[in-house]
PDB file of C-alpha atoms in Angstrom:
ATOM      1  CA  MET A  13      -5.781 -35.109  36.869  1.00  0.00           C
ATOM      2  CA  ARG A  14      -2.489 -33.229  36.525  1.00  0.00           C
ATOM      3  CA  LYS A  15      -0.727 -35.787  38.682  1.00  0.00           C
ATOM      4  CA  SER A  16      -1.924 -38.683  36.528  1.00  0.00           C
ATOM      5  CA  ILE A  17      -0.811 -36.878  33.355  1.00  0.00           C
ATOM      6  CA  GLY A  18       2.582 -36.268  34.929  1.00  0.00           C
ATOM      7  CA  ILE A  19       2.921 -39.931  35.892  1.00  0.00           C
ATOM      8  CA  PHE A  20       1.926 -40.936  32.351  1.00  0.00           C
ATOM      9  CA  PHE A  21       4.596 -38.729  30.760  1.00  0.00           C
ATOM     10  CA  LEU A  22       7.176 -39.888  33.287  1.00  0.00           C
ATOM     11  CA  ALA A  23       6.392 -43.504  32.369  1.00  0.00           C
ATOM     12  CA  LEU A  24       6.774 -42.649  28.671  1.00  0.00           C
ATOM     13  CA  TYR A  25      10.111 -41.015  29.417  1.00  0.00           C
ATOM     14  CA  PHE A  26      11.424 -44.080  31.253  1.00  0.00           C
ATOM     15  CA  LEU A  27      10.117 -46.329  28.480  1.00  0.00           C
ATOM     16  CA  ALA A  28      12.086 -44.267  25.954  1.00  0.00           C
ATOM     17  CA  LEU A  29      15.178 -44.598  28.150  1.00  0.00           C
ATOM     18  CA  LEU A  30      14.816 -48.394  28.116  1.00  0.00           C
ATOM     19  CA  ARG A  31      14.613 -48.601  24.324  1.00  0.00           C
ATOM     20  CA  PRO A  32      18.387 -49.011  23.738  1.00  0.00           C
ATOM     21  CA  VAL A  33      18.528 -51.687  26.465  1.00  0.00           C
ATOM     22  CA  ALA A  34      15.476 -53.592  25.186  1.00  0.00           C
ATOM     23  CA  PRO A  35      17.425 -56.095  23.002  1.00  0.00           C
ATOM     24  CA  TRP A  36      19.493 -57.221  26.016  1.00  0.00           C
ATOM     25  CA  ILE A  37      16.389 -57.557  28.204  1.00  0.00           C
ATOM     26  CA  GLU A  38      14.653 -59.544  25.472  1.00  0.00           C
ATOM     27  CA  TYR A  39      17.738 -61.755  24.995  1.00  0.00           C
ATOM     28  CA  TYR A  40      18.093 -62.659  28.674  1.00  0.00           C
ATOM     29  CA  ALA A  41      14.336 -63.167  29.087  1.00  0.00           C
ATOM     30  CA  ASN A  42      14.085 -65.541  26.083  1.00  0.00           C
ATOM     31  CA  LYS A  43      17.604 -66.990  26.030  1.00  0.00           C
ATOM     32  CA  GLY A  44      16.489 -70.624  25.676  1.00  0.00           C
ATOM     33  CA  TYR A  45      14.107 -69.924  22.799  1.00  0.00           C
ATOM     34  CA  ILE A  46      16.686 -67.781  20.994  1.00  0.00           C
ATOM     35  CA  GLN A  47      19.374 -70.490  21.349  1.00  0.00           C
ATOM     36  CA  GLN A  48      17.074 -73.211  20.091  1.00  0.00           C
ATOM     37  CA  PHE A  49      15.201 -71.531  17.233  1.00  0.00           C
ATOM     38  CA  LEU A  50      16.666 -68.130  16.287  1.00  0.00           C
ATOM     39  CA  CYS A  51      20.415 -68.725  16.538  1.00  0.00           C
ATOM     40  CA  ILE A  52      22.126 -68.510  13.145  1.00  0.00           C
ATOM     41  CA  ASN A  53      25.107 -70.633  14.259  1.00  0.00           C
ATOM     42  CA  GLN A  54      23.209 -73.737  15.466  1.00  0.00           C
ATOM     43  CA  ASP A  55      25.179 -75.970  13.100  1.00  0.00           C
ATOM     44  CA  LYS A  56      28.511 -74.676  14.531  1.00  0.00           C
ATOM     45  CA  PRO A  57      28.659 -75.851  18.178  1.00  0.00           C
ATOM     46  CA  LYS A  58      32.361 -74.894  18.490  1.00  0.00           C
ATOM     47  CA  MET A  59      31.431 -71.210  18.333  1.00  0.00           C
ATOM     48  CA  ALA A  60      29.345 -71.466  21.528  1.00  0.00           C
ATOM     49  CA  CYS A  61      27.240 -68.603  20.241  1.00  0.00           C
ATOM     50  CA  ALA A  62      24.308 -69.208  22.608  1.00  0.00           C
ATOM     51  CA  GLY A  63      22.114 -66.863  20.577  1.00  0.00           C
ATOM     52  CA  LYS A  64      24.427 -63.858  20.793  1.00  0.00           C
ATOM     53  CA  CYS A  65      24.389 -63.627  17.005  1.00  0.00           C
ATOM     54  CA  HIS A  66      20.676 -62.844  17.204  1.00  0.00           C
ATOM     55  CA  LEU A  67      21.370 -60.316  19.961  1.00  0.00           C
ATOM     56  CA  GLN A  68      24.002 -58.611  17.799  1.00  0.00           C
ATOM     57  CA  LYS A  69      21.556 -58.447  14.886  1.00  0.00           C
ATOM     58  CA  ARG A  70      18.895 -56.849  17.108  1.00  0.00           C
ATOM     59  CA  ILE A  71      21.372 -54.295  18.486  1.00  0.00           C
ATOM     60  CA  THR A  72      22.415 -53.212  14.981  1.00  0.00           C
ATOM     61  CA  GLU A  73      18.731 -52.891  13.989  1.00  0.00           C
ATOM     62  CA  THR A  74      18.098 -50.668  17.000  1.00  0.00           C
ATOM     63  CA  ASN A  75      21.121 -48.480  16.250  1.00  0.00           C
ATOM     64  CA  ASP A  76      20.220 -48.157  12.560  1.00  0.00           C
ATOM     65  CA  THR A  77      16.666 -47.022  13.293  1.00  0.00           C
ATOM     66  CA  ASP A  78      17.951 -44.383  15.729  1.00  0.00           C
ATOM     67  CA  ASP A  79      20.063 -42.772  12.993  1.00  0.00           C
ATOM     68  CA  GLU A  80      17.154 -42.625  10.550  1.00  0.00           C
ATOM     69  CA  ASN A  81      14.922 -40.737  12.982  1.00  0.00           C
ATOM     70  CA  LEU A  82      17.435 -37.956  13.614  1.00  0.00           C
ATOM     71  CA  PRO A  83      16.703 -34.690  11.817  1.00  0.00           C
ATOM     72  CA  SER A  84      19.242 -33.273   9.429  1.00  0.00           C
ATOM     73  CA  ARG A  85      21.568 -30.562  10.655  1.00  0.00           C
ATOM     74  CA  ILE A  86      20.015 -27.133  11.038  1.00  0.00           C
ATOM     75  CA  ASN A  87      21.762 -24.277   9.284  1.00  0.00           C
ATOM     76  CA  LEU A  88      21.633 -21.345  11.705  1.00  0.00           C
ATOM     77  CA  GLU A  89      22.180 -18.868   8.877  1.00  0.00           C
ATOM     78  CA  ASP A  90      18.655 -19.661   7.671  1.00  0.00           C
ATOM     79  CA  TYR A  91      17.239 -18.488  11.011  1.00  0.00           C
ATOM     80  CA  PRO A  92      18.690 -15.051  11.832  1.00  0.00           C
ATOM     81  CA  LEU A  93      18.311 -13.700  15.325  1.00  0.00           C
ATOM     82  CA  SER A  94      17.230 -10.270  14.108  1.00  0.00           C
ATOM     83  CA  VAL A  95      16.489  -8.388  10.923  1.00  0.00           C
ATOM     84  CA  LEU A  96      19.721  -6.434  11.319  1.00  0.00           C
ATOM     85  CA  ALA A  97      21.781  -9.644  11.330  1.00  0.00           C
ATOM     86  CA  THR A  98      20.722 -10.464   7.771  1.00  0.00           C
ATOM     87  CA  GLY A  99      22.255  -7.266   6.408  1.00  0.00           C
ATOM     88  CA  GLY A 100      19.060  -6.450   4.537  1.00  0.00           C
ATOM     89  CA  TRP A 101      18.370  -3.288   6.501  1.00  0.00           C
ATOM     90  CA  GLN A 102      20.595  -0.468   7.560  1.00  0.00           C
ATOM     91  CA  ILE A 103      20.124   1.240  10.906  1.00  0.00           C
ATOM     92  CA  SER A 104      19.305   4.507   9.115  1.00  0.00           C
ATOM     93  CA  GLN A 105      16.370   2.786   7.395  1.00  0.00           C
ATOM     94  CA  VAL A 106      14.780   1.771  10.688  1.00  0.00           C
ATOM     95  CA  ALA A 107      12.078   4.260  11.647  1.00  0.00           C
ATOM     96  CA  GLN A 108      13.142   6.329  14.643  1.00  0.00           C
ATOM     97  CA  PRO A 109      10.401   7.586  16.966  1.00  0.00           C
ATOM     98  CA  PRO A 110      10.369  11.356  17.412  1.00  0.00           C
ATOM     99  CA  CYS A 111      12.007  12.657  20.568  1.00  0.00           C
ATOM    100  CA  VAL A 112       9.370  14.201  22.819  1.00  0.00           C
ATOM    101  CA  LEU A 113      10.395  16.340  25.775  1.00  0.00           C
ATOM    102  CA  ASN A 114       8.108  16.134  28.748  1.00  0.00           C
ATOM    103  CA  GLY A 115       7.728  19.568  30.309  1.00  0.00           C
ATOM    104  CA  ALA A 116       6.281  18.152  33.521  1.00  0.00           C
ATOM    105  CA  TYR A 117       9.590  16.527  34.490  1.00  0.00           C
ATOM    106  CA  GLN A 118      11.242  18.197  37.476  1.00  0.00           C
ATOM    107  CA  ASN A 119      14.794  17.609  38.482  1.00  0.00           C
ATOM    108  CA  GLY A 120      14.808  17.245  42.259  1.00  0.00           C
ATOM    109  CA  TYR A 121      18.597  17.126  42.565  1.00  0.00           C
ATOM    110  CA  GLU A 122      20.130  19.839  44.733  1.00  0.00           C
ATOM    111  CA  PHE A 123      23.821  20.284  45.393  1.00  0.00           C
ATOM    112  CA  LEU A 124      24.698  22.373  48.411  1.00  0.00           C
ATOM    113  CA  MET A 125      28.170  23.718  47.821  1.00  0.00           C
ATOM    114  CA  SER A 126      30.006  24.503  51.006  1.00  0.00           C
ATOM    115  CA  ASN A 127      33.140  26.635  50.924  1.00  0.00           C
ATOM    116  CA  ALA A 128      34.185  25.600  54.443  1.00  0.00           C
ATOM    117  CA  PRO A 129      37.338  23.457  54.618  1.00  0.00           C
ATOM    118  CA  PHE A 130      36.848  19.771  55.221  1.00  0.00           C
ATOM    119  CA  HIS A 131      37.609  18.578  58.740  1.00  0.00           C
ATOM    120  CA  PRO A 132      37.687  14.812  59.322  1.00  0.00           C
ATOM    121  CA  PRO A 133      35.662  13.526  62.257  1.00  0.00           C
ATOM    122  CA  GLN A 134      37.433  13.194  65.558  1.00  0.00           C
ATOM    123  CA  LEU A 135      37.699   9.712  66.998  1.00  0.00           C
ATOM    124  CA  ILE A 136      37.545   9.884  70.736  1.00  0.00           C
ATOM    125  CA  LEU A 137      37.177   6.115  71.098  1.00  0.00           C
ATOM    126  CA  VAL A 138      40.555   5.541  69.467  1.00  0.00           C
ATOM    127  CA  ASN A 139      42.353   7.434  72.206  1.00  0.00           C
ATOM    128  CA  LYS A 140      40.488   5.453  74.879  1.00  0.00           C
ATOM    129  CA  TRP A 141      41.301   2.158  73.120  1.00  0.00           C
ATOM    130  CA  LEU A 142      44.983   3.054  72.864  1.00  0.00           C
ATOM    131  CA  THR A 143      45.190   3.818  76.566  1.00  0.00           C
ATOM    132  CA  GLU A 144      43.604   0.452  77.413  1.00  0.00           C
ATOM    133  CA  ILE A 145      46.164  -1.477  75.337  1.00  0.00           C
ATOM    134  CA  THR A 146      49.222   0.176  76.866  1.00  0.00           C
TER     135      THR A 146
END
């Protein structure tokens, strides 16, 4: 069921993609009929229009209908991201939850201070490596 719904929506998507190309497909599929009956310039054979005047008319109709369906521009100031962005509230007006200290919390951090001087580790392998190189 889900696969068939997906195929249906995919077909609708491809059909919507073909909408701007539809006048050209229709023109080339019905070129003879358009030349004989729908061409505006039939009485002017020097123009050699071959029905392209009808194609141009269909293309402008398609482009004009696309512009009418577009929504008007959205003003982002009408849709604030938060209440604070509108400037209607101050941070001091926002209710602050009371601070509650949990007495059961135990700090498990222990620092063992050593007063002994720091001695870097001795590298015995370095001496062996140096003797192998030389």
